[in-house]
Short mmCIF file of C-alpha atoms and ligand atoms in Angstrom, two decimals:
data_model
loop_
_atom_site.label_atom_id
_atom_site.label_comp_id
_atom_site.label_asym_id
_atom_site.label_seq_id
_atom_site.Cartn_x
_atom_site.Cartn_y
_atom_site.Cartn_z
CA MET A 1 28.98 9.83 38.14
CA PRO A 2 28.10 7.56 35.78
CA PRO A 3 24.74 7.75 34.12
CA PHE A 4 22.29 5.39 35.25
CA VAL A 5 22.10 2.48 31.48
CA GLN A 6 18.21 1.67 30.87
CA SER A 7 18.80 -1.22 28.80
CA PHE A 8 15.76 -3.90 27.08
CA ALA A 9 15.38 -5.70 23.69
CA LEU A 10 13.07 -6.22 21.93
CA GLN A 11 12.01 -9.41 20.08
CA VAL A 12 10.10 -8.43 16.82
CA ARG A 13 8.29 -11.43 15.68
CA TYR A 14 5.53 -10.84 12.26
CA PRO A 15 4.60 -14.11 10.07
CA VAL A 16 4.60 -13.94 6.46
CA TYR A 17 2.60 -15.84 4.45
CA PHE A 18 3.45 -16.65 0.43
CA THR A 19 -0.70 -17.54 -0.75
CA ARG A 20 -2.93 -18.17 -3.37
CA GLY A 21 -7.02 -16.33 -2.47
CA VAL A 22 -6.06 -14.41 1.30
CA PHE A 23 -10.22 -13.39 0.20
CA HIS A 24 -11.30 -16.61 -0.77
CA ALA A 25 -13.87 -17.12 1.99
CA GLU A 26 -12.26 -20.79 2.96
CA SER A 27 -9.14 -19.23 3.33
CA ARG A 28 -7.76 -19.56 7.05
CA ASP A 29 -4.62 -17.35 6.63
CA LEU A 30 -5.81 -13.51 7.09
CA ARG A 31 -8.12 -15.16 10.26
CA GLU A 32 -4.83 -16.99 11.59
CA ALA A 33 -2.58 -13.76 10.81
CA LEU A 34 -4.70 -11.50 13.72
CA GLY A 35 -4.66 -14.50 15.88
CA PRO A 36 -7.87 -15.07 18.55
CA ALA A 37 -9.95 -12.29 19.31
CA ALA A 38 -10.44 -11.56 23.14
CA ALA A 39 -13.31 -13.66 25.07
CA GLY A 40 -16.65 -11.95 23.92
CA HIS A 41 -14.43 -9.43 21.23
CA LYS A 42 -14.16 -9.59 17.46
CA HIS A 43 -11.37 -7.65 15.64
CA ARG A 44 -11.73 -4.53 14.17
CA ILE A 45 -11.13 -4.14 11.24
CA LEU A 46 -10.54 -0.68 8.84
CA ALA A 47 -9.54 -2.08 5.15
CA VAL A 48 -7.65 0.41 3.36
CA LEU A 49 -7.75 0.08 -0.38
CA ASP A 50 -5.22 0.85 -3.17
CA SER A 51 -7.74 3.40 -5.95
CA GLY A 52 -5.57 1.73 -8.91
CA LEU A 53 -5.88 -2.32 -7.26
CA ALA A 54 -10.12 -1.22 -6.83
CA ARG A 55 -10.06 0.35 -10.38
CA ALA A 56 -8.63 -3.57 -11.61
CA ARG A 57 -10.43 -5.62 -9.26
CA PRO A 58 -14.70 -3.98 -8.82
CA GLN A 59 -15.21 -7.10 -6.82
CA LEU A 60 -12.48 -6.86 -4.01
CA ALA A 61 -14.84 -5.42 -1.61
CA ALA A 62 -17.72 -7.31 -1.64
CA ASP A 63 -15.03 -10.16 -1.71
CA LEU A 64 -13.65 -8.83 1.90
CA ALA A 65 -16.88 -8.75 2.79
CA THR A 66 -17.32 -11.60 2.26
CA TYR A 67 -15.01 -13.06 4.40
CA VAL A 68 -15.43 -11.41 6.96
CA ARG A 69 -18.66 -12.41 7.36
CA ALA A 70 -17.71 -15.94 6.52
CA HIS A 71 -15.61 -15.49 9.79
CA GLY A 72 -18.13 -13.04 11.92
CA GLU A 73 -17.33 -14.75 15.05
CA ALA A 74 -13.81 -13.40 15.22
CA LEU A 75 -14.07 -10.80 12.37
CA GLU A 76 -15.66 -7.49 11.50
CA LEU A 77 -15.38 -4.36 9.57
CA VAL A 78 -15.12 -1.40 11.35
CA ALA A 79 -16.53 0.47 7.96
CA GLU A 80 -16.99 0.08 4.35
CA PRO A 81 -13.26 -0.05 2.83
CA LEU A 82 -11.54 3.38 2.08
CA VAL A 83 -10.23 3.44 -0.97
CA ILE A 84 -7.22 6.05 -1.08
CA ALA A 85 -4.83 7.11 -3.56
CA GLY A 86 -2.31 4.20 -5.25
CA GLY A 87 0.82 5.54 -6.80
CA GLU A 88 3.31 8.13 -5.85
CA ALA A 89 0.26 10.60 -5.69
CA GLY A 90 -1.06 8.98 -2.07
CA LYS A 91 2.47 9.26 -0.24
CA ASN A 92 2.66 13.43 -1.84
CA ASP A 93 -0.53 14.32 -0.99
CA PRO A 94 -1.21 15.52 2.70
CA ALA A 95 -4.61 15.57 2.37
CA VAL A 96 -4.54 11.48 1.91
CA THR A 97 -2.70 10.48 5.35
CA GLN A 98 -4.99 13.45 6.54
CA ARG A 99 -8.04 11.67 5.51
CA LEU A 100 -6.76 8.25 6.37
CA LEU A 101 -5.76 9.92 10.46
CA LYS A 102 -9.34 10.76 10.41
CA THR A 103 -11.09 8.01 9.50
CA LEU A 104 -8.91 6.52 12.43
CA HIS A 105 -10.43 9.13 14.45
CA ASP A 106 -13.60 8.05 13.76
CA HIS A 107 -13.67 4.11 14.04
CA GLY A 108 -12.40 4.67 17.31
CA MET A 109 -9.42 2.68 15.94
CA ASP A 110 -7.37 1.32 19.15
CA ARG A 111 -4.19 -0.36 19.22
CA HIS A 112 -6.23 -3.11 19.41
CA ALA A 113 -8.32 -2.93 16.61
CA CYS A 114 -6.19 -3.51 12.44
CA VAL A 115 -5.72 -1.60 9.40
CA LEU A 116 -5.64 -4.25 6.96
CA ALA A 117 -3.92 -2.28 4.01
CA VAL A 118 -4.37 -3.71 0.50
CA GLY A 119 -2.04 -2.60 -2.31
CA GLY A 120 0.89 -1.39 -4.11
CA GLY A 121 4.26 -0.36 -2.00
CA ALA A 122 2.83 3.77 -1.47
CA LEU A 123 -0.23 2.28 -0.70
CA LEU A 124 1.48 0.30 2.15
CA ASP A 125 3.77 3.17 3.35
CA VAL A 126 0.87 5.79 4.08
CA ALA A 127 -1.86 3.53 5.49
CA GLY A 128 1.37 1.76 7.59
CA TYR A 129 2.40 5.47 8.28
CA ALA A 130 -0.75 6.44 9.61
CA ALA A 131 -1.43 3.18 11.25
CA ALA A 132 1.85 3.95 13.04
CA ILE A 133 1.20 7.07 14.82
CA THR A 134 -2.49 6.54 15.53
CA HIS A 135 -2.61 5.49 19.39
CA ARG A 136 1.42 5.85 18.44
CA GLY A 137 0.24 2.17 17.20
CA VAL A 138 -1.99 0.80 15.65
CA ARG A 139 -2.06 -2.84 14.14
CA CYS A 140 -1.38 -2.58 10.55
CA VAL A 141 -1.93 -6.26 8.67
CA ARG A 142 -0.49 -5.46 4.63
CA VAL A 143 -1.63 -7.51 1.38
CA PRO A 144 0.76 -6.19 -1.26
CA THR A 145 -0.46 -6.07 -4.22
CA THR A 146 2.90 -5.32 -6.96
CA VAL A 147 5.56 -7.33 -7.66
CA LEU A 148 7.35 -4.57 -5.71
CA ALA A 149 5.71 -4.73 -2.28
CA GLN A 150 6.10 -8.50 -2.83
CA ALA A 151 9.16 -8.49 -3.47
CA ASP A 152 10.16 -6.07 -1.09
CA SER A 153 8.94 -2.80 0.63
CA GLY A 154 5.25 -5.05 1.49
CA VAL A 155 7.75 -7.48 4.14
CA GLY A 156 9.82 -4.90 6.27
CA VAL A 157 9.91 -2.64 7.99
CA LYS A 158 9.79 0.70 6.95
CA ASN A 159 6.91 3.03 6.38
CA GLY A 160 6.45 6.63 5.18
CA VAL A 161 4.91 10.20 2.93
CA ASN A 162 6.71 12.40 1.26
CA ALA A 163 6.70 15.63 2.28
CA PHE A 164 8.92 18.95 1.41
CA GLY A 165 9.98 17.63 -1.64
CA LYS A 166 11.86 15.26 -0.14
CA LYS A 167 11.20 11.21 -0.42
CA ASN A 168 9.94 8.95 2.92
CA PHE A 169 10.50 12.43 5.02
CA TRP A 170 8.44 11.91 7.46
CA GLY A 171 8.02 7.77 8.17
CA THR A 172 8.44 5.19 10.68
CA PHE A 173 10.29 2.05 11.48
CA THR A 174 7.41 -0.07 12.31
CA PRO A 175 6.66 -4.65 12.22
CA PRO A 176 3.88 -5.40 10.36
CA HIS A 177 1.64 -7.01 12.33
CA ALA A 178 1.66 -9.56 9.94
CA VAL A 179 2.63 -9.83 6.05
CA LEU A 180 -0.17 -12.26 3.48
CA VAL A 181 1.89 -12.26 0.15
CA ASP A 182 -1.19 -13.94 -2.58
CA ALA A 183 0.70 -15.03 -5.86
CA GLN A 184 -3.41 -13.92 -7.84
CA LEU A 185 -3.16 -10.72 -6.69
CA LEU A 186 -0.79 -9.39 -9.63
CA ASP A 187 -2.68 -10.75 -11.68
CA THR A 188 -4.13 -7.04 -12.58
CA LEU A 189 -1.13 -5.13 -12.79
CA GLU A 190 -0.53 -3.36 -16.04
CA PRO A 191 2.71 -4.13 -18.16
CA ARG A 192 4.78 -1.76 -16.94
CA ASP A 193 4.31 -2.60 -12.79
CA ARG A 194 4.79 -6.01 -14.00
CA VAL A 195 8.57 -5.72 -15.12
CA ALA A 196 8.94 -2.53 -12.45
CA GLY A 197 9.24 -4.32 -10.06
CA MET A 198 11.87 -6.49 -10.16
CA ALA A 199 14.36 -4.65 -10.08
CA GLU A 200 14.44 -4.65 -6.68
CA ALA A 201 14.88 -8.41 -6.97
CA VAL A 202 18.05 -7.62 -9.59
CA LYS A 203 19.27 -5.21 -7.56
CA VAL A 204 19.42 -8.12 -4.41
CA ALA A 205 21.01 -10.54 -5.85
CA ALA A 206 23.15 -8.07 -7.84
CA VAL A 207 24.24 -6.92 -4.45
CA ARG A 208 23.25 -10.90 -1.99
CA ASP A 209 22.97 -13.85 -4.45
CA GLY A 210 25.05 -14.98 -7.39
CA GLU A 211 22.95 -18.07 -7.34
CA PHE A 212 19.62 -15.65 -7.53
CA PHE A 213 20.81 -13.38 -10.06
CA ALA A 214 21.79 -16.84 -12.12
CA TRP A 215 18.67 -18.02 -11.65
CA LEU A 216 16.74 -14.51 -13.01
CA GLU A 217 19.24 -14.47 -15.77
CA ALA A 218 18.08 -18.03 -16.53
CA HIS A 219 14.37 -17.26 -15.78
CA ALA A 220 14.30 -13.70 -17.84
CA GLY A 221 11.65 -14.66 -20.77
CA ALA A 222 9.51 -16.72 -18.84
CA LEU A 223 9.65 -13.22 -16.02
CA ARG A 224 9.52 -11.71 -18.61
CA GLY A 225 6.04 -13.11 -20.17
CA PHE A 226 4.43 -12.50 -16.23
CA GLU A 227 4.82 -16.56 -16.01
CA PRO A 228 2.91 -17.54 -12.82
CA ALA A 229 5.03 -20.35 -11.28
CA ALA A 230 8.53 -18.03 -12.36
CA VAL A 231 7.11 -14.56 -11.05
CA GLU A 232 6.09 -15.71 -7.69
CA GLN A 233 9.61 -17.44 -7.43
CA LEU A 234 11.55 -14.42 -8.22
CA VAL A 235 8.81 -12.78 -5.66
CA ARG A 236 9.68 -15.42 -2.18
CA GLN A 237 13.68 -15.29 -3.11
CA SER A 238 13.32 -11.60 -3.15
CA ALA A 239 11.35 -11.10 0.16
CA GLU A 240 13.64 -14.00 1.72
CA LEU A 241 16.81 -12.51 0.96
CA HIS A 242 14.96 -8.36 1.87
CA LEU A 243 13.51 -10.58 5.38
CA ALA A 244 16.73 -11.91 5.96
CA HIS A 245 19.01 -8.69 5.78
CA ILE A 246 16.48 -6.93 8.27
CA ALA A 247 16.74 -10.09 11.02
CA SER A 248 20.98 -9.99 10.10
CA SER A 249 22.30 -6.91 9.18
CA GLY A 250 22.56 -6.12 13.42
CA ASP A 251 20.85 -2.74 11.85
CA PRO A 252 16.83 -3.46 11.26
CA PHE A 253 16.37 0.15 11.78
CA GLU A 254 18.95 1.81 9.73
CA GLN A 255 20.77 3.29 12.63
CA GLY A 256 23.92 3.03 10.87
CA SER A 257 25.26 5.13 7.73
CA ALA A 258 24.83 2.36 5.70
CA ARG A 259 21.71 0.77 3.13
CA PRO A 260 23.87 -2.15 2.12
CA LEU A 261 20.67 -3.34 0.36
CA ASP A 262 20.08 0.31 -1.76
CA PHE A 263 22.24 -0.80 -4.85
CA GLY A 264 21.44 1.90 -7.27
CA HIS A 265 19.77 3.83 -5.08
CA TRP A 266 21.24 7.21 -4.05
CA ALA A 267 20.01 8.45 -7.76
CA ALA A 268 16.95 6.75 -8.39
CA HIS A 269 15.43 8.35 -4.89
CA LYS A 270 16.43 11.45 -7.44
CA LEU A 271 15.02 10.76 -11.12
CA GLU A 272 12.09 9.04 -9.06
CA ASN A 273 11.76 13.19 -7.58
CA MET A 274 13.41 15.01 -11.04
CA THR A 275 10.43 13.98 -13.14
CA ASP A 276 7.54 13.97 -10.58
CA TYR A 277 7.48 10.68 -9.86
CA ARG A 278 6.67 9.64 -13.94
CA LEU A 279 9.26 6.95 -13.35
CA ARG A 280 8.17 4.28 -10.90
CA HIS A 281 10.38 3.82 -8.15
CA GLY A 282 11.81 0.33 -9.72
CA GLU A 283 12.33 2.31 -13.10
CA ALA A 284 14.06 4.48 -11.53
CA VAL A 285 15.98 1.61 -9.25
CA ALA A 286 17.07 0.06 -13.08
CA ILE A 287 19.06 3.11 -14.62
CA GLY A 288 20.51 3.80 -10.80
CA MET A 289 22.18 0.11 -11.24
CA ALA A 290 23.23 0.77 -13.92
CA LEU A 291 24.68 3.77 -13.85
CA ASP A 292 26.24 2.61 -10.21
CA ALA A 293 27.55 -0.94 -12.20
CA LEU A 294 29.34 0.98 -14.76
CA TYR A 295 30.97 3.49 -12.22
CA SER A 296 32.50 0.36 -10.59
CA ALA A 297 33.95 -0.88 -13.69
CA ARG A 298 35.16 2.56 -14.50
CA VAL A 299 36.29 2.30 -11.12
CA GLY A 300 38.23 -0.98 -11.12
CA LEU A 301 35.95 -2.40 -8.53
CA CYS A 302 34.17 -5.03 -10.89
CA SER A 303 35.35 -6.60 -14.24
CA ALA A 304 33.31 -4.74 -17.88
CA SER A 305 31.63 -8.78 -17.66
CA VAL A 306 30.12 -8.43 -14.48
CA VAL A 307 28.44 -4.78 -15.35
CA GLU A 308 27.08 -6.56 -19.02
CA ARG A 309 25.12 -9.20 -17.27
CA LEU A 310 23.20 -7.00 -14.89
CA ILE A 311 22.14 -4.99 -17.87
CA ALA A 312 21.85 -7.41 -19.98
CA LEU A 313 19.54 -8.75 -17.31
CA LEU A 314 17.97 -5.28 -16.91
CA ARG A 315 17.41 -4.70 -20.33
CA GLY A 316 16.46 -9.02 -20.70
CA LEU A 317 13.71 -8.28 -18.51
CA GLY A 318 12.28 -5.22 -20.66
CA PHE A 319 13.92 -2.35 -18.12
CA ALA A 320 14.72 0.82 -19.81
CA LEU A 321 18.33 1.61 -18.79
CA PHE A 322 18.32 5.84 -19.33
CA ASP A 323 16.24 9.01 -19.23
CA VAL A 324 15.96 12.21 -20.50
CA ALA A 325 15.93 13.57 -16.51
CA LEU A 326 19.63 12.49 -16.25
CA LEU A 327 20.80 14.65 -18.88
CA ARG A 328 19.80 17.86 -16.11
CA ARG A 329 22.40 19.85 -15.19
CA GLU A 330 22.39 22.69 -11.42
CA GLY A 331 24.88 24.96 -12.87
CA ALA A 332 27.87 23.02 -14.30
CA ARG A 333 27.02 19.86 -13.37
CA PRO A 334 24.19 16.85 -13.42
CA ALA A 335 21.41 17.46 -11.19
CA VAL A 336 20.97 14.34 -10.41
CA LEU A 337 23.71 14.60 -8.34
CA ASP A 338 22.40 16.45 -5.95
CA GLY A 339 20.51 12.43 -5.15
CA LEU A 340 24.23 12.05 -3.26
CA GLN A 341 23.29 14.63 -0.44
CA ASP A 342 20.15 13.88 -0.03
CA PHE A 343 20.86 10.35 0.38
CA ARG A 344 23.53 11.23 3.23
CA GLU A 345 20.96 13.46 4.92
CA HIS A 346 18.33 10.67 4.89
CA LEU A 347 20.84 8.32 7.27
CA GLY A 348 22.76 10.82 8.66
CA GLY A 349 26.22 10.36 8.93
CA GLU A 350 28.89 9.52 5.96
CA LEU A 351 27.55 9.41 3.06
CA THR A 352 27.87 5.08 2.11
CA VAL A 353 26.90 4.04 -1.29
CA THR A 354 26.59 0.59 -2.14
CA LEU A 355 28.25 -0.47 -5.85
CA LEU A 356 28.96 -4.09 -7.21
CA GLU A 357 32.30 -6.04 -6.81
CA ASP A 358 30.90 -9.20 -7.94
CA ILE A 359 27.67 -10.47 -9.41
CA GLY A 360 25.78 -10.87 -6.13
CA ARG A 361 28.87 -8.93 -3.35
CA GLY A 362 28.28 -5.04 -3.36
CA ARG A 363 31.22 -2.43 -1.91
CA GLU A 364 30.01 0.25 0.88
CA VAL A 365 32.00 3.34 -0.78
CA HIS A 366 32.18 7.14 0.88
CA SER A 367 32.25 9.38 -2.31
CA LEU A 368 32.10 9.23 -5.81
CA ASP A 369 33.76 11.43 -8.57
CA HIS A 370 31.46 13.17 -9.85
CA ALA A 371 32.65 13.92 -13.67
CA LEU A 372 33.13 10.23 -13.36
CA VAL A 373 28.70 10.02 -13.00
CA GLU A 374 28.90 12.14 -15.68
CA ARG A 375 30.39 10.37 -17.86
CA VAL A 376 28.74 7.06 -17.33
CA ILE A 377 25.75 8.83 -18.03
CA GLU A 378 27.15 9.89 -21.29
CA GLU A 379 28.19 6.27 -22.18
CA LEU A 380 23.74 5.47 -20.06
CA LYS A 381 22.70 7.51 -23.26
CA ALA A 382 24.79 6.28 -25.90
CA ARG A 383 24.08 2.68 -25.50
CA SER A 384 20.39 3.71 -25.30
CA ALA A 385 20.59 4.43 -28.93
CA GLN A 386 22.21 1.43 -29.83
N1 NAD B 1 9.26 0.92 2.93
C1 NAD B 1 9.33 0.33 2.30
O1 NAD B 1 10.80 -0.25 2.35
C2 NAD B 1 10.34 0.67 0.97
C3 NAD B 1 10.81 0.30 -0.11
C4 NAD B 1 10.66 -0.29 -1.45
C5 NAD B 1 9.37 0.86 -1.85
N2 NAD B 1 8.93 1.76 -1.19
C6 NAD B 1 7.93 2.54 -1.66
O2 NAD B 1 7.10 2.06 -2.67
C7 NAD B 1 6.93 2.44 -3.46
C8 NAD B 1 6.73 1.64 -5.05
O3 NAD B 1 5.56 0.23 -5.10
P1 NAD B 1 4.68 -0.22 -6.02
O4 NAD B 1 6.25 -0.40 -6.64
O5 NAD B 1 4.48 -1.48 -5.26
O6 NAD B 1 4.24 0.85 -6.45
P2 NAD B 1 2.88 1.75 -6.80
O7 NAD B 1 2.48 1.50 -4.82
O8 NAD B 1 2.68 2.96 -6.81
O9 NAD B 1 1.86 0.86 -7.40
C9 NAD B 1 1.78 1.23 -8.93
C10 NAD B 1 0.33 1.39 -9.13
O10 NAD B 1 0.07 0.09 -9.23
C11 NAD B 1 -1.33 0.45 -8.88
N3 NAD B 1 -1.63 -0.68 -7.83
C12 NAD B 1 -1.75 -1.53 -6.72
N4 NAD B 1 -1.81 -2.77 -7.24
C13 NAD B 1 -2.30 -3.22 -8.40
C14 NAD B 1 -2.97 -4.02 -9.05
N5 NAD B 1 -2.75 -5.82 -7.72
N6 NAD B 1 -3.76 -4.84 -9.94
C15 NAD B 1 -3.39 -3.92 -10.71
N7 NAD B 1 -3.18 -2.34 -10.51
C16 NAD B 1 -2.16 -2.23 -9.08
C17 NAD B 1 -1.13 1.70 -7.83
O11 NAD B 1 -2.37 1.81 -7.97
C18 NAD B 1 -0.27 2.27 -8.95
O12 NAD B 1 -0.78 3.28 -9.94
C19 NAD B 1 7.67 3.59 -2.79
O13 NAD B 1 7.12 4.42 -2.74
C20 NAD B 1 8.03 3.83 -2.78
O14 NAD B 1 9.38 4.60 -2.17
C21 NAD B 1 8.87 1.79 0.48
ZN1 ZN B 2 13.92 0.79 -3.48
#
């Protein structure tokens, strides 16, 4: 007898607002994103704030309280905002996740309640994970506050924490309830984080959209100067390309063996880990892209001019394209090469790495020549000295 085959389709919908001043009392976006409250009920909100953000914006908790009071007919805070470690420290420390889960428990957060996660990509990953596994899914509204989180991670469907030394080892695919991208919140970013997040925009342009890449080249000066209009446009175009990919790739939850947008990421994840997260994700991605682009040219996939454009853009934005961790060895070979195995294991199946064929076009390959990677590392080192 053939098996009964269960089958149903899920329609996923969530709004992404590109806006300003989400916590100004007159803004309707957050209120609208939560939808109408059931008769006689209010939306119960637990805000989770990134500690780096909270330090840089001491007014934020008060602004949020004022906002909720102004919309008091429909919204209520279940408690004072929970401030948790921003940055990779929060994803690395199981006590942070535990504290979040305990707070959700203590306040009786159910599936109709809402975690309001406000912070960088790391904070959104931890808070999203805690919300996703509580009651198998408490709503999560994300307010990304770094360039990276606004341009990439915050608008997507993944969350996760690091465990056993592996990045994103625990996590889920859980679409957010809504995303509010507020350009004003980027004002307080450290110079380093302003630059770092732009790597994901360069990445998606390099493998998907030559016109956007040319726009980035033309506006590199304005972006480096963090001019608001240019940054807003970078964020918006990058976010839209990531959103379009999730909606149209046919593999929103990455069940295949490929991550076609993860150009430069096999080395990046390893470098983050090898440097104990001294390198930011975006900084490591920039190095990983330079490495994979040079490799692509050496194997004849793309022309030298493609690589030079990529490298010039990354440098123009302010990225360093070499780190001493690249020189670390594991036995006879560069330790970073272990990143290939980790990358394969994260997805399972056949190793699939996206290289560069042209500006705007990636190309998947299933193996890399280790000796050639080593030569490319030497080249990156030599170029960094120039
Ligand atoms: N889920 C996904 O799909 C996905 C995709 C890409 C990256 N990521 C993850 O995102 C993380 C990186 O995120 P990131 O680049 O946003 O860095 P981050 O979250 O580590 O934040 C960087 C620093 O900025 C601080 N900060 C955040 N917002 C601020 C603000 N407005 N003003 C001042 N300081 C602020 C944080 O406290 C932190 O110290 C990595 O863990 C990466 O793995 C996830
Ligand atoms: Zn990334």
